[in-house]
Amino acid sequence: MQATNQSASAKPLSIRINRVLYGAFVLLSLYFFLNGSYQDAASNLGLALIFDPFNQMVRWENRPRWQRAWLLVHLLVMAGIGLVYWKTFSA
């Protein structure tokens, strides 16, 4: 029983940490974008996806549509970065 209480109290802390790190990567992405370093901005926006700011216990099907759309934008950014690197290094 005690282990269950410890894990329950750890969840809000990890959610807060994820949100802080997510926000930091999004702000860093915005900084690079405003300075004209678009590739760095895109990579930092893609890395922000690692720190899912939403409740990770909610299944994909049960998430609100706007959350799914936002996470898919991150995924598309990562796919775009991969395409750019693939074209750059395959030549």
mmCIF file of N, CA and C in Angstrom:
data_model
loop_
_atom_site.group_PDB
_atom_site.id
_atom_site.type_symbol
_atom_site.label_atom_id
_atom_site.label_comp_id
_atom_site.label_asym_id
_atom_site.label_seq_id
_atom_site.Cartn_x
_atom_site.Cartn_y
_atom_site.Cartn_z
ATOM 1 N N MET A 1 0.810 -1.198 0.000
ATOM 2 C CA MET A 1 0.000 0.000 0.000
ATOM 3 C C MET A 1 0.852 1.260 0.000
ATOM 4 N N GLN A 2 1.931 1.227 0.692
ATOM 5 C CA GLN A 2 2.763 2.417 0.784
ATOM 6 C C GLN A 2 3.387 2.761 -0.569
ATOM 7 N N ALA A 3 3.778 1.757 -1.337
ATOM 8 C CA ALA A 3 4.357 2.017 -2.657
ATOM 9 C C ALA A 3 3.353 2.690 -3.578
ATOM 10 N N THR A 4 2.079 2.327 -3.451
ATOM 11 C CA THR A 4 1.044 2.949 -4.273
ATOM 12 C C THR A 4 0.915 4.427 -3.944
ATOM 13 N N ASN A 5 0.977 4.769 -2.663
ATOM 14 C CA ASN A 5 0.880 6.175 -2.272
ATOM 15 C C ASN A 5 2.078 6.970 -2.770
ATOM 16 N N GLN A 6 3.264 6.369 -2.765
ATOM 17 C CA GLN A 6 4.442 7.073 -3.242
ATOM 18 C C GLN A 6 4.358 7.327 -4.733
ATOM 19 N N SER A 7 3.914 6.348 -5.499
ATOM 20 C CA SER A 7 3.830 6.560 -6.938
ATOM 21 C C SER A 7 2.737 7.570 -7.282
ATOM 22 N N ALA A 8 1.661 7.588 -6.509
ATOM 23 C CA ALA A 8 0.591 8.556 -6.755
ATOM 24 C C ALA A 8 1.071 9.973 -6.494
ATOM 25 N N SER A 9 1.929 10.148 -5.494
ATOM 26 C CA SER A 9 2.426 11.489 -5.212
ATOM 27 C C SER A 9 3.516 11.904 -6.185
ATOM 28 N N ALA A 10 4.150 10.947 -6.862
ATOM 29 C CA ALA A 10 5.205 11.279 -7.819
ATOM 30 C C ALA A 10 4.633 11.729 -9.157
ATOM 31 N N LYS A 11 3.427 11.333 -9.487
ATOM 32 C CA LYS A 11 2.836 11.667 -10.779
ATOM 33 C C LYS A 11 2.707 13.171 -11.002
ATOM 34 N N PRO A 12 2.164 13.940 -10.046
ATOM 35 C CA PRO A 12 2.055 15.376 -10.292
ATOM 36 C C PRO A 12 3.419 16.045 -10.476
ATOM 37 N N LEU A 13 4.441 15.557 -9.798
ATOM 38 C CA LEU A 13 5.763 16.135 -9.952
ATOM 39 C C LEU A 13 6.296 15.895 -11.359
ATOM 40 N N SER A 14 6.137 14.679 -11.879
ATOM 41 C CA SER A 14 6.637 14.403 -13.221
ATOM 42 C C SER A 14 5.843 15.179 -14.267
ATOM 43 N N ILE A 15 4.555 15.382 -14.037
ATOM 44 C CA ILE A 15 3.761 16.179 -14.976
ATOM 45 C C ILE A 15 4.246 17.621 -14.964
ATOM 46 N N ARG A 16 4.539 18.157 -13.785
ATOM 47 C CA ARG A 16 5.047 19.531 -13.701
ATOM 48 C C ARG A 16 6.407 19.655 -14.365
ATOM 49 N N ILE A 17 7.276 18.680 -14.151
ATOM 50 C CA ILE A 17 8.599 18.714 -14.775
ATOM 51 C C ILE A 17 8.468 18.642 -16.290
ATOM 52 N N ASN A 18 7.599 17.754 -16.778
ATOM 53 C CA ASN A 18 7.379 17.656 -18.224
ATOM 54 C C ASN A 18 6.875 18.967 -18.799
ATOM 55 N N ARG A 19 5.968 19.619 -18.107
ATOM 56 C CA ARG A 19 5.433 20.882 -18.613
ATOM 57 C C ARG A 19 6.496 21.968 -18.642
ATOM 58 N N VAL A 20 7.338 22.011 -17.634
ATOM 59 C CA VAL A 20 8.414 23.013 -17.602
ATOM 60 C C VAL A 20 9.397 22.763 -18.739
ATOM 61 N N LEU A 21 9.816 21.514 -18.917
ATOM 62 C CA LEU A 21 10.764 21.203 -19.984
ATOM 63 C C LEU A 21 10.140 21.395 -21.361
ATOM 64 N N TYR A 22 8.870 21.056 -21.498
ATOM 65 C CA TYR A 22 8.167 21.280 -22.758
ATOM 66 C C TYR A 22 8.144 22.778 -23.082
ATOM 67 N N GLY A 23 7.778 23.575 -22.099
ATOM 68 C CA GLY A 23 7.749 25.020 -22.296
ATOM 69 C C GLY A 23 9.115 25.589 -22.629
ATOM 70 N N ALA A 24 10.154 25.062 -21.995
ATOM 71 C CA ALA A 24 11.509 25.534 -22.272
ATOM 72 C C ALA A 24 11.903 25.245 -23.718
ATOM 73 N N PHE A 25 11.589 24.051 -24.207
ATOM 74 C CA PHE A 25 11.931 23.727 -25.592
ATOM 75 C C PHE A 25 11.112 24.538 -26.586
ATOM 76 N N VAL A 26 9.852 24.802 -26.273
ATOM 77 C CA VAL A 26 9.033 25.622 -27.170
ATOM 78 C C VAL A 26 9.555 27.059 -27.194
ATOM 79 N N LEU A 27 9.925 27.596 -26.047
ATOM 80 C CA LEU A 27 10.478 28.948 -26.002
ATOM 81 C C LEU A 27 11.830 29.026 -26.714
ATOM 82 N N LEU A 28 12.646 27.988 -26.547
ATOM 83 C CA LEU A 28 13.928 27.942 -27.249
ATOM 84 C C LEU A 28 13.705 27.882 -28.753
ATOM 85 N N SER A 29 12.695 27.145 -29.160
ATOM 86 C CA SER A 29 12.346 27.068 -30.575
ATOM 87 C C SER A 29 11.911 28.441 -31.102
ATOM 88 N N LEU A 30 11.107 29.128 -30.325
ATOM 89 C CA LEU A 30 10.671 30.471 -30.716
ATOM 90 C C LEU A 30 11.860 31.428 -30.815
ATOM 91 N N TYR A 31 12.797 31.336 -29.890
ATOM 92 C CA TYR A 31 14.010 32.166 -29.916
ATOM 93 C C TYR A 31 14.804 31.928 -31.199
ATOM 94 N N PHE A 32 15.030 30.651 -31.533
ATOM 95 C CA PHE A 32 15.785 30.341 -32.748
ATOM 96 C C PHE A 32 15.028 30.793 -33.996
ATOM 97 N N PHE A 33 13.707 30.644 -33.985
ATOM 98 C CA PHE A 33 12.911 31.060 -35.134
ATOM 99 C C PHE A 33 13.019 32.566 -35.354
ATOM 100 N N LEU A 34 12.938 33.337 -34.283
ATOM 101 C CA LEU A 34 13.021 34.796 -34.403
ATOM 102 C C LEU A 34 14.407 35.259 -34.812
ATOM 103 N N ASN A 35 15.449 34.463 -34.523
ATOM 104 C CA ASN A 35 16.811 34.809 -34.927
ATOM 105 C C ASN A 35 17.173 34.275 -36.305
ATOM 106 N N GLY A 36 16.229 33.631 -36.972
ATOM 107 C CA GLY A 36 16.456 33.174 -38.334
ATOM 108 C C GLY A 36 17.092 31.808 -38.464
ATOM 109 N N SER A 37 17.269 31.104 -37.372
ATOM 110 C CA SER A 37 17.835 29.760 -37.414
ATOM 111 C C SER A 37 16.688 28.755 -37.438
ATOM 112 N N TYR A 38 16.098 28.572 -38.610
ATOM 113 C CA TYR A 38 14.876 27.786 -38.741
ATOM 114 C C TYR A 38 15.102 26.300 -38.475
ATOM 115 N N GLN A 39 16.272 25.803 -38.845
ATOM 116 C CA GLN A 39 16.545 24.386 -38.616
ATOM 117 C C GLN A 39 16.658 24.094 -37.116
ATOM 118 N N ASP A 40 17.315 24.976 -36.377
ATOM 119 C CA ASP A 40 17.404 24.801 -34.924
ATOM 120 C C ASP A 40 16.024 24.959 -34.274
ATOM 121 N N ALA A 41 15.234 25.878 -34.788
ATOM 122 C CA ALA A 41 13.890 26.075 -34.249
ATOM 123 C C ALA A 41 13.045 24.824 -34.453
ATOM 124 N N ALA A 42 13.123 24.246 -35.634
ATOM 125 C CA ALA A 42 12.333 23.047 -35.914
ATOM 126 C C ALA A 42 12.790 21.870 -35.076
ATOM 127 N N SER A 43 14.094 21.724 -34.888
ATOM 128 C CA SER A 43 14.584 20.587 -34.095
ATOM 129 C C SER A 43 14.189 20.728 -32.628
ATOM 130 N N ASN A 44 14.224 21.923 -32.084
ATOM 131 C CA ASN A 44 13.812 22.111 -30.693
ATOM 132 C C ASN A 44 12.310 21.935 -30.520
ATOM 133 N N LEU A 45 11.540 22.329 -31.509
ATOM 134 C CA LEU A 45 10.094 22.110 -31.431
ATOM 135 C C LEU A 45 9.791 20.620 -31.496
ATOM 136 N N GLY A 46 10.543 19.900 -32.302
ATOM 137 C CA GLY A 46 10.372 18.461 -32.357
ATOM 138 C C GLY A 46 10.794 17.776 -31.072
ATOM 139 N N LEU A 47 11.862 18.259 -30.447
ATOM 140 C CA LEU A 47 12.312 17.678 -29.180
ATOM 141 C C LEU A 47 11.334 17.944 -28.045
ATOM 142 N N ALA A 48 10.575 19.011 -28.161
ATOM 143 C CA ALA A 48 9.578 19.309 -27.124
ATOM 144 C C ALA A 48 8.549 18.198 -27.019
ATOM 145 N N LEU A 49 8.353 17.454 -28.108
ATOM 146 C CA LEU A 49 7.381 16.369 -28.110
ATOM 147 C C LEU A 49 7.741 15.283 -27.097
ATOM 148 N N ILE A 50 9.006 15.141 -26.779
ATOM 149 C CA ILE A 50 9.433 14.134 -25.796
ATOM 150 C C ILE A 50 8.748 14.390 -24.456
ATOM 151 N N PHE A 51 8.584 15.646 -24.115
ATOM 152 C CA PHE A 51 7.997 16.019 -22.831
ATOM 153 C C PHE A 51 6.525 16.361 -23.037
ATOM 154 N N ASP A 52 5.709 15.343 -23.200
ATOM 155 C CA ASP A 52 4.272 15.507 -23.428
ATOM 156 C C ASP A 52 3.679 16.306 -22.269
ATOM 157 N N PRO A 53 3.174 17.529 -22.521
ATOM 158 C CA PRO A 53 2.685 18.359 -21.413
ATOM 159 C C PRO A 53 1.304 17.965 -20.920
ATOM 160 N N PHE A 54 0.647 17.052 -21.616
ATOM 161 C CA PHE A 54 -0.704 16.665 -21.248
ATOM 162 C C PHE A 54 -0.659 15.421 -20.364
ATOM 163 N N ASN A 55 -1.794 15.058 -19.824
ATOM 164 C CA ASN A 55 -1.879 13.898 -18.937
ATOM 165 C C ASN A 55 -1.566 12.634 -19.741
ATOM 166 N N GLN A 56 -0.480 11.970 -19.387
ATOM 167 C CA GLN A 56 -0.034 10.810 -20.140
ATOM 168 C C GLN A 56 -0.824 9.554 -19.804
ATOM 169 N N MET A 57 -1.652 9.599 -18.792
ATOM 170 C CA MET A 57 -2.468 8.448 -18.431
ATOM 171 C C MET A 57 -3.721 8.351 -19.307
ATOM 172 N N VAL A 58 -4.042 9.405 -20.044
ATOM 173 C CA VAL A 58 -5.212 9.408 -20.914
ATOM 174 C C VAL A 58 -4.828 8.770 -22.244
ATOM 175 N N ARG A 59 -5.617 7.803 -22.679
ATOM 176 C CA ARG A 59 -5.357 7.125 -23.945
ATOM 177 C C ARG A 59 -5.569 8.097 -25.114
ATOM 178 N N TRP A 60 -4.919 7.790 -26.234
ATOM 179 C CA TRP A 60 -4.991 8.644 -27.416
ATOM 180 C C TRP A 60 -6.440 8.878 -27.851
ATOM 181 N N GLU A 61 -7.237 7.849 -27.836
ATOM 182 C CA GLU A 61 -8.624 7.965 -28.292
ATOM 183 C C GLU A 61 -9.460 8.859 -27.380
ATOM 184 N N ASN A 62 -9.073 8.980 -26.122
ATOM 185 C CA ASN A 62 -9.848 9.757 -25.152
ATOM 186 C C ASN A 62 -9.356 11.197 -25.001
ATOM 187 N N ARG A 63 -8.290 11.542 -25.692
ATOM 188 C CA ARG A 63 -7.790 12.915 -25.585
ATOM 189 C C ARG A 63 -8.685 13.853 -26.388
ATOM 190 N N PRO A 64 -8.764 15.120 -25.966
ATOM 191 C CA PRO A 64 -9.521 16.094 -26.769
ATOM 192 C C PRO A 64 -8.882 16.256 -28.157
ATOM 193 N N ARG A 65 -9.685 16.629 -29.104
ATOM 194 C CA ARG A 65 -9.207 16.755 -30.486
ATOM 195 C C ARG A 65 -8.068 17.772 -30.605
ATOM 196 N N TRP A 66 -8.126 18.876 -29.860
ATOM 197 C CA TRP A 66 -7.085 19.891 -29.970
ATOM 198 C C TRP A 66 -5.746 19.364 -29.459
ATOM 199 N N GLN A 67 -5.747 18.490 -28.434
ATOM 200 C CA GLN A 67 -4.501 17.909 -27.953
ATOM 201 C C GLN A 67 -3.913 16.964 -28.984
ATOM 202 N N ARG A 68 -4.741 16.169 -29.608
ATOM 203 C CA ARG A 68 -4.257 15.260 -30.647
ATOM 204 C C ARG A 68 -3.688 16.047 -31.818
ATOM 205 N N ALA A 69 -4.360 17.126 -32.208
ATOM 206 C CA ALA A 69 -3.878 17.955 -33.310
ATOM 207 C C ALA A 69 -2.531 18.578 -32.968
ATOM 208 N N TRP A 70 -2.406 19.070 -31.745
ATOM 209 C CA TRP A 70 -1.155 19.708 -31.325
ATOM 210 C C TRP A 70 0.005 18.710 -31.333
ATOM 211 N N LEU A 71 -0.230 17.505 -30.852
ATOM 212 C CA LEU A 71 0.821 16.495 -30.837
ATOM 213 C C LEU A 71 1.151 16.018 -32.253
ATOM 214 N N LEU A 72 0.171 15.989 -33.134
ATOM 215 C CA LEU A 72 0.434 15.625 -34.526
ATOM 216 C C LEU A 72 1.261 16.694 -35.240
ATOM 217 N N VAL A 73 1.081 17.961 -34.874
ATOM 218 C CA VAL A 73 1.924 19.023 -35.436
ATOM 219 C C VAL A 73 3.383 18.769 -35.078
ATOM 220 N N HIS A 74 3.632 18.399 -33.840
ATOM 221 C CA HIS A 74 4.996 18.071 -33.431
ATOM 222 C C HIS A 74 5.546 16.903 -34.240
ATOM 223 N N LEU A 75 4.732 15.891 -34.439
ATOM 224 C CA LEU A 75 5.158 14.732 -35.204
ATOM 225 C C LEU A 75 5.480 15.106 -36.644
ATOM 226 N N LEU A 76 4.667 15.964 -37.246
ATOM 227 C CA LEU A 76 4.937 16.411 -38.613
ATOM 228 C C LEU A 76 6.219 17.226 -38.702
ATOM 229 N N VAL A 77 6.500 18.013 -37.683
ATOM 230 C CA VAL A 77 7.755 18.768 -37.650
ATOM 231 C C VAL A 77 8.944 17.816 -37.625
ATOM 232 N N MET A 78 8.855 16.781 -36.808
ATOM 233 C CA MET A 78 9.945 15.801 -36.752
ATOM 234 C C MET A 78 10.099 15.075 -38.087
ATOM 235 N N ALA A 79 9.001 14.757 -38.737
ATOM 236 C CA ALA A 79 9.070 14.106 -40.049
ATOM 237 C C ALA A 79 9.699 15.047 -41.071
ATOM 238 N N GLY A 80 9.374 16.314 -41.004
ATOM 239 C CA GLY A 80 9.985 17.298 -41.901
ATOM 240 C C GLY A 80 11.472 17.425 -41.685
ATOM 241 N N ILE A 81 11.891 17.413 -40.429
ATOM 242 C CA ILE A 81 13.329 17.470 -40.133
ATOM 243 C C ILE A 81 14.031 16.243 -40.695
ATOM 244 N N GLY A 82 13.410 15.078 -40.498
ATOM 245 C CA GLY A 82 13.998 13.853 -41.036
ATOM 246 C C GLY A 82 14.118 13.897 -42.542
ATOM 247 N N LEU A 83 13.124 14.442 -43.225
ATOM 248 C CA LEU A 83 13.165 14.551 -44.679
ATOM 249 C C LEU A 83 14.278 15.495 -45.125
ATOM 250 N N VAL A 84 14.420 16.615 -44.433
ATOM 251 C CA VAL A 84 15.490 17.564 -44.779
ATOM 252 C C VAL A 84 16.852 16.925 -44.591
ATOM 253 N N TYR A 85 17.074 16.245 -43.472
ATOM 254 C CA TYR A 85 18.363 15.585 -43.233
ATOM 255 C C TYR A 85 18.604 14.462 -44.215
ATOM 256 N N TRP A 86 17.556 13.706 -44.558
ATOM 257 C CA TRP A 86 17.707 12.622 -45.507
ATOM 258 C C TRP A 86 18.130 13.143 -46.881
ATOM 259 N N LYS A 87 17.499 14.240 -47.316
ATOM 260 C CA LYS A 87 17.876 14.838 -48.606
ATOM 261 C C LYS A 87 19.280 15.439 -48.554
ATOM 262 N N THR A 88 19.647 15.991 -47.417
ATOM 263 C CA THR A 88 20.960 16.620 -47.282
ATOM 264 C C THR A 88 22.073 15.582 -47.333
ATOM 265 N N PHE A 89 21.903 14.481 -46.602
ATOM 266 C CA PHE A 89 22.985 13.515 -46.473
ATOM 267 C C PHE A 89 22.943 12.396 -47.513
ATOM 268 N N SER A 90 21.861 12.281 -48.275
ATOM 269 C CA SER A 90 21.812 11.233 -49.291
ATOM 270 C C SER A 90 22.430 11.679 -50.605
ATOM 271 N N ALA A 91 22.671 12.981 -50.755
ATOM 272 C CA ALA A 91 23.237 13.491 -52.013
ATOM 273 C C ALA A 91 24.716 13.261 -52.126
#
